[in-house]
mmCIF file with all atom_site columns, C-alpha atoms in Angstrom:
data_model
loop_
_atom_site.group_PDB
_atom_site.id
_atom_site.type_symbol
_atom_site.label_atom_id
_atom_site.label_alt_id
_atom_site.label_comp_id
_atom_site.label_asym_id
_atom_site.label_entity_id
_atom_site.label_seq_id
_atom_site.pdbx_PDB_ins_code
_atom_site.Cartn_x
_atom_site.Cartn_y
_atom_site.Cartn_z
_atom_site.occupancy
_atom_site.B_iso_or_equiv
_atom_site.pdbx_formal_charge
_atom_site.auth_seq_id
_atom_site.auth_comp_id
_atom_site.auth_asym_id
_atom_site.auth_atom_id
_atom_site.pdbx_PDB_model_num
ATOM 1   C CA . MET A 1 1   ? -5.294  -26.631 -11.920 1.00 50.00 ? 3   MET A CA 1
ATOM 2   C CA . CYS A 1 2   ? -4.263  -23.048 -11.266 1.00 53.00 ? 4   CYS A CA 1
ATOM 3   C CA . SER A 1 3   ? -2.349  -22.193 -8.161  1.00 53.00 ? 5   SER A CA 1
ATOM 4   C CA . PRO A 1 4   ? -3.651  -19.297 -6.068  1.00 57.00 ? 6   PRO A CA 1
ATOM 5   C CA . VAL A 1 5   ? -2.076  -15.940 -6.700  1.00 56.00 ? 7   VAL A CA 1
ATOM 6   C CA . HIS A 1 6   ? -0.851  -14.145 -3.610  1.00 54.00 ? 8   HIS A CA 1
ATOM 7   C CA . LEU A 1 7   ? -0.772  -10.418 -4.159  1.00 56.00 ? 9   LEU A CA 1
ATOM 8   C CA . LYS A 1 8   ? 0.812   -8.089  -1.692  1.00 57.00 ? 10  LYS A CA 1
ATOM 9   C CA . PRO A 1 9   ? -1.545  -5.348  -0.620  1.00 60.00 ? 11  PRO A CA 1
ATOM 10  C CA . ARG A 1 10  ? -0.669  -1.986  -2.124  1.00 66.00 ? 12  ARG A CA 1
ATOM 11  C CA . ARG A 1 11  ? 1.278   0.235   0.222   1.00 82.00 ? 13  ARG A CA 1
ATOM 12  C CA . LYS A 1 12  ? -0.459  3.431   1.240   1.00 92.00 ? 14  LYS A CA 1
ATOM 13  C CA . MET A 1 13  ? 0.920   6.221   -0.933  1.00 96.00 ? 15  MET A CA 1
ATOM 14  C CA . VAL A 1 14  ? 1.692   9.603   0.613   1.00 97.00 ? 16  VAL A CA 1
ATOM 15  C CA . LEU A 1 15  ? 2.374   12.711  -1.465  1.00 98.00 ? 17  LEU A CA 1
ATOM 16  C CA . CYS A 1 16  ? 4.581   15.272  0.310   1.00 98.00 ? 18  CYS A CA 1
ATOM 17  C CA . ILE A 1 17  ? 4.779   18.814  -1.081  1.00 98.00 ? 19  ILE A CA 1
ATOM 18  C CA . ASP A 1 18  ? 7.347   21.276  0.291   1.00 96.00 ? 20  ASP A CA 1
ATOM 19  C CA . ASP A 1 19  ? 9.786   23.745  -1.255  1.00 95.00 ? 21  ASP A CA 1
ATOM 20  C CA . ASN A 1 20  ? 12.402  22.702  1.331   1.00 94.00 ? 22  ASN A CA 1
ATOM 21  C CA . GLU A 1 21  ? 14.029  19.642  -0.255  1.00 95.00 ? 23  GLU A CA 1
ATOM 22  C CA . ASP A 1 22  ? 15.899  18.708  2.945   1.00 95.00 ? 24  ASP A CA 1
ATOM 23  C CA . MET A 1 23  ? 12.550  18.526  4.716   1.00 92.00 ? 25  MET A CA 1
ATOM 24  C CA . LEU A 1 24  ? 11.168  16.369  1.896   1.00 96.00 ? 26  LEU A CA 1
ATOM 25  C CA . ASP A 1 25  ? 14.122  13.975  2.158   1.00 96.00 ? 27  ASP A CA 1
ATOM 26  C CA . CYS A 1 26  ? 13.670  13.608  5.928   1.00 94.00 ? 28  CYS A CA 1
ATOM 27  C CA . GLU A 1 27  ? 9.930   13.159  5.652   1.00 95.00 ? 29  GLU A CA 1
ATOM 28  C CA . LYS A 1 28  ? 10.314  10.576  2.885   1.00 97.00 ? 30  LYS A CA 1
ATOM 29  C CA . ALA A 1 29  ? 12.840  8.534   4.894   1.00 96.00 ? 31  ALA A CA 1
ATOM 30  C CA . PHE A 1 30  ? 10.656  8.768   8.004   1.00 95.00 ? 32  PHE A CA 1
ATOM 31  C CA . LEU A 1 31  ? 7.461   7.637   6.254   1.00 96.00 ? 33  LEU A CA 1
ATOM 32  C CA . GLU A 1 32  ? 9.189   4.886   4.261   1.00 96.00 ? 34  GLU A CA 1
ATOM 33  C CA . SER A 1 33  ? 10.624  3.477   7.489   1.00 96.00 ? 35  SER A CA 1
ATOM 34  C CA . PHE A 1 34  ? 7.008   2.865   8.549   1.00 95.00 ? 36  PHE A CA 1
ATOM 35  C CA . GLY A 1 35  ? 6.072   1.150   5.282   1.00 95.00 ? 37  GLY A CA 1
ATOM 36  C CA . TYR A 1 36  ? 4.509   4.005   3.338   1.00 96.00 ? 38  TYR A CA 1
ATOM 37  C CA . GLY A 1 37  ? 5.179   4.660   -0.312  1.00 97.00 ? 39  GLY A CA 1
ATOM 38  C CA . VAL A 1 38  ? 6.182   8.298   -0.732  1.00 98.00 ? 40  VAL A CA 1
ATOM 39  C CA . LEU A 1 39  ? 6.092   10.707  -3.650  1.00 98.00 ? 41  LEU A CA 1
ATOM 40  C CA . THR A 1 40  ? 7.809   14.057  -3.126  1.00 98.00 ? 42  THR A CA 1
ATOM 41  C CA . ALA A 1 41  ? 7.360   17.367  -4.897  1.00 98.00 ? 43  ALA A CA 1
ATOM 42  C CA . PRO A 1 42  ? 9.543   20.450  -4.296  1.00 98.00 ? 44  PRO A CA 1
ATOM 43  C CA . SER A 1 43  ? 6.863   22.787  -5.672  1.00 97.00 ? 45  SER A CA 1
ATOM 44  C CA . SER A 1 44  ? 3.118   23.104  -5.592  1.00 97.00 ? 46  SER A CA 1
ATOM 45  C CA . GLY A 1 45  ? 2.912   22.711  -9.367  1.00 97.00 ? 47  GLY A CA 1
ATOM 46  C CA . GLU A 1 46  ? 4.854   19.448  -9.285  1.00 98.00 ? 48  GLU A CA 1
ATOM 47  C CA . GLY A 1 47  ? 2.723   18.212  -6.407  1.00 98.00 ? 49  GLY A CA 1
ATOM 48  C CA . LEU A 1 48  ? -0.497  18.861  -8.288  1.00 98.00 ? 50  LEU A CA 1
ATOM 49  C CA . GLU A 1 49  ? 0.950   17.180  -11.366 1.00 98.00 ? 51  GLU A CA 1
ATOM 50  C CA . LEU A 1 50  ? 1.920   14.063  -9.379  1.00 98.00 ? 52  LEU A CA 1
ATOM 51  C CA . ALA A 1 51  ? -1.556  13.945  -7.831  1.00 97.00 ? 53  ALA A CA 1
ATOM 52  C CA . SER A 1 52  ? -3.096  14.004  -11.296 1.00 96.00 ? 54  SER A CA 1
ATOM 53  C CA . ILE A 1 53  ? -0.955  11.048  -12.410 1.00 96.00 ? 55  ILE A CA 1
ATOM 54  C CA . TYR A 1 54  ? -0.677  8.782   -9.352  1.00 96.00 ? 56  TYR A CA 1
ATOM 55  C CA . SER A 1 55  ? -3.211  7.407   -6.924  1.00 94.00 ? 57  SER A CA 1
ATOM 56  C CA . VAL A 1 56  ? -2.397  8.950   -3.554  1.00 96.00 ? 58  VAL A CA 1
ATOM 57  C CA . ASP A 1 57  ? -3.950  8.063   -0.219  1.00 96.00 ? 59  ASP A CA 1
ATOM 58  C CA . VAL A 1 58  ? -2.783  11.068  1.806   1.00 97.00 ? 60  VAL A CA 1
ATOM 59  C CA . VAL A 1 59  ? -1.379  14.478  0.883   1.00 98.00 ? 61  VAL A CA 1
ATOM 60  C CA . ILE A 1 60  ? 0.974   16.387  3.172   1.00 98.00 ? 62  ILE A CA 1
ATOM 61  C CA . VAL A 1 61  ? 1.534   19.996  2.167   1.00 97.00 ? 63  VAL A CA 1
ATOM 62  C CA . ASP A 1 62  ? 3.593   22.820  3.638   1.00 95.00 ? 64  ASP A CA 1
ATOM 63  C CA . TYR A 1 63  ? 1.694   26.042  4.268   1.00 94.00 ? 65  TYR A CA 1
ATOM 64  C CA . LEU A 1 64  ? 4.368   28.531  3.155   1.00 92.00 ? 66  LEU A CA 1
ATOM 65  C CA . MET A 1 65  ? 5.606   27.979  -0.396  1.00 92.00 ? 67  MET A CA 1
ATOM 66  C CA . PRO A 1 66  ? 6.615   30.446  -3.123  1.00 92.00 ? 68  PRO A CA 1
ATOM 67  C CA . GLU A 1 67  ? 4.271   29.489  -6.014  1.00 91.00 ? 69  GLU A CA 1
ATOM 68  C CA . MET A 1 68  ? 1.063   28.763  -4.152  1.00 95.00 ? 70  MET A CA 1
ATOM 69  C CA . SER A 1 69  ? 0.275   28.572  -0.462  1.00 94.00 ? 71  SER A CA 1
ATOM 70  C CA . GLY A 1 70  ? -0.625  25.252  1.097   1.00 94.00 ? 72  GLY A CA 1
ATOM 71  C CA . HIS A 1 71  ? -4.174  26.578  1.312   1.00 95.00 ? 73  HIS A CA 1
ATOM 72  C CA . GLU A 1 72  ? -4.297  27.136  -2.460  1.00 96.00 ? 74  GLU A CA 1
ATOM 73  C CA . VAL A 1 73  ? -2.774  23.701  -3.059  1.00 97.00 ? 75  VAL A CA 1
ATOM 74  C CA . ALA A 1 74  ? -5.399  22.115  -0.781  1.00 97.00 ? 76  ALA A CA 1
ATOM 75  C CA . ILE A 1 75  ? -8.218  23.732  -2.758  1.00 97.00 ? 77  ILE A CA 1
ATOM 76  C CA . GLU A 1 76  ? -6.811  22.411  -6.051  1.00 97.00 ? 78  GLU A CA 1
ATOM 77  C CA . MET A 1 77  ? -6.070  19.006  -4.515  1.00 97.00 ? 79  MET A CA 1
ATOM 78  C CA . ARG A 1 78  ? -9.722  18.635  -3.477  1.00 96.00 ? 80  ARG A CA 1
ATOM 79  C CA . ARG A 1 79  ? -10.642 18.903  -7.158  1.00 95.00 ? 81  ARG A CA 1
ATOM 80  C CA . LEU A 1 80  ? -8.012  16.367  -8.243  1.00 95.00 ? 82  LEU A CA 1
ATOM 81  C CA . ARG A 1 81  ? -8.217  13.869  -5.383  1.00 94.00 ? 83  ARG A CA 1
ATOM 82  C CA . PRO A 1 82  ? -11.400 14.527  -3.391  1.00 94.00 ? 84  PRO A CA 1
ATOM 83  C CA . GLN A 1 83  ? -11.021 11.250  -1.469  1.00 94.00 ? 85  GLN A CA 1
ATOM 84  C CA . ALA A 1 84  ? -7.442  11.917  -0.287  1.00 96.00 ? 86  ALA A CA 1
ATOM 85  C CA . PRO A 1 85  ? -7.138  13.467  3.168   1.00 98.00 ? 87  PRO A CA 1
ATOM 86  C CA . ILE A 1 86  ? -4.871  16.516  3.321   1.00 98.00 ? 88  ILE A CA 1
ATOM 87  C CA . ILE A 1 87  ? -2.523  17.283  6.197   1.00 97.00 ? 89  ILE A CA 1
ATOM 88  C CA . MET A 1 88  ? -1.061  20.775  6.328   1.00 95.00 ? 90  MET A CA 1
ATOM 89  C CA . ARG A 1 89  ? 2.155   21.402  8.177   1.00 93.00 ? 91  ARG A CA 1
ATOM 90  C CA . SER A 1 90  ? 4.052   24.541  8.920   1.00 88.00 ? 92  SER A CA 1
ATOM 91  C CA . GLY A 1 91  ? 6.897   25.931  10.933  1.00 82.00 ? 93  GLY A CA 1
ATOM 92  C CA . ALA A 1 92  ? 5.229   29.349  10.866  1.00 73.00 ? 94  ALA A CA 1
ATOM 93  C CA . GLY A 1 93  ? 3.432   30.372  14.005  1.00 72.00 ? 95  GLY A CA 1
ATOM 94  C CA . ASP A 1 94  ? 0.191   31.681  12.569  1.00 80.00 ? 96  ASP A CA 1
ATOM 95  C CA . VAL A 1 95  ? -1.729  29.781  9.936   1.00 84.00 ? 97  VAL A CA 1
ATOM 96  C CA . PRO A 1 96  ? -5.000  31.521  9.006   1.00 80.00 ? 98  PRO A CA 1
ATOM 97  C CA . GLU A 1 97  ? -8.232  29.840  10.067  1.00 88.00 ? 99  GLU A CA 1
ATOM 98  C CA . GLN A 1 98  ? -9.383  29.783  6.430   1.00 88.00 ? 100 GLN A CA 1
ATOM 99  C CA . ALA A 1 99  ? -6.316  27.695  5.495   1.00 87.00 ? 101 ALA A CA 1
ATOM 100 C CA . LEU A 1 100 ? -6.941  25.271  8.353   1.00 86.00 ? 102 LEU A CA 1
ATOM 101 C CA . LYS A 1 101 ? -10.539 24.786  7.204   1.00 92.00 ? 103 LYS A CA 1
ATOM 102 C CA . SER A 1 102 ? -9.313  23.632  3.781   1.00 93.00 ? 104 SER A CA 1
ATOM 103 C CA . VAL A 1 103 ? -7.475  20.599  5.207   1.00 95.00 ? 105 VAL A CA 1
ATOM 104 C CA . ASP A 1 104 ? -8.283  17.564  7.337   1.00 96.00 ? 106 ASP A CA 1
ATOM 105 C CA . ALA A 1 105 ? -5.467  17.946  9.868   1.00 95.00 ? 107 ALA A CA 1
ATOM 106 C CA . PHE A 1 106 ? -2.632  20.262  10.847  1.00 93.00 ? 108 PHE A CA 1
ATOM 107 C CA . VAL A 1 107 ? 0.760   19.254  12.261  1.00 92.00 ? 109 VAL A CA 1
ATOM 108 C CA . ALA A 1 108 ? 3.425   21.746  13.329  1.00 90.00 ? 110 ALA A CA 1
ATOM 109 C CA . LYS A 1 109 ? 6.818   20.988  11.771  1.00 83.00 ? 111 LYS A CA 1
ATOM 110 C CA . ASP A 1 110 ? 8.456   20.718  15.186  1.00 83.00 ? 112 ASP A CA 1
ATOM 111 C CA . ARG A 1 111 ? 5.964   17.950  16.081  1.00 85.00 ? 113 ARG A CA 1
ATOM 112 C CA . LEU A 1 112 ? 6.155   15.896  12.895  1.00 80.00 ? 114 LEU A CA 1
ATOM 113 C CA . ALA A 1 113 ? 7.899   12.939  14.521  1.00 82.00 ? 115 ALA A CA 1
ATOM 114 C CA . SER A 1 114 ? 5.275   12.587  17.250  1.00 88.00 ? 116 SER A CA 1
ATOM 115 C CA . GLU A 1 115 ? 2.074   13.694  15.494  1.00 91.00 ? 117 GLU A CA 1
ATOM 116 C CA . LEU A 1 116 ? 2.348   12.850  11.792  1.00 93.00 ? 118 LEU A CA 1
ATOM 117 C CA . LEU A 1 117 ? 1.836   9.069   11.964  1.00 93.00 ? 119 LEU A CA 1
ATOM 118 C CA . PRO A 1 118 ? -1.138  9.311   14.351  1.00 92.00 ? 120 PRO A CA 1
ATOM 119 C CA . ALA A 1 119 ? -2.716  11.945  12.083  1.00 94.00 ? 121 ALA A CA 1
ATOM 120 C CA . ILE A 1 120 ? -2.302  9.733   9.008   1.00 94.00 ? 122 ILE A CA 1
ATOM 121 C CA . ALA A 1 121 ? -3.684  6.698   10.844  1.00 91.00 ? 123 ALA A CA 1
ATOM 122 C CA . GLN A 1 122 ? -6.694  8.629   12.106  1.00 91.00 ? 124 GLN A CA 1
ATOM 123 C CA . LEU A 1 123 ? -7.474  10.017  8.649   1.00 92.00 ? 125 LEU A CA 1
ATOM 124 C CA . GLN A 1 124 ? -7.146  6.548   7.123   1.00 82.00 ? 126 GLN A CA 1
ATOM 125 C CA . GLY A 1 125 ? -9.546  5.105   9.691   1.00 75.00 ? 127 GLY A CA 1
ATOM 126 C CA . CYS A 1 126 ? -6.933  2.915   11.378  1.00 59.00 ? 128 CYS A CA 1
#
């Protein structure tokens, strides 16, 4: 007689894309402390590559990056992972309306600690 197999549910995987590696490190530690799996990418190209390889549940992308803007990344991400909600974040004051329309949520960098987890939970239907 076979014994039942108890599988742990897969952790929700978050992909964080930002050219500021210190910010990525902080965000990764923060999200992991709440049980999320985290992939980080210090460039838009690396972020898109990771999204094409791994199953991600949520994408967090910085608006201002050297290669591609967060808006451009969001457009490409929709093609790669149409089911994954995208959260844009920025420390810049003005993010164009067009960029905001390409994502599911926006969180200012100075409010990450208080607004990021609720945004993820809301987008995941929790």
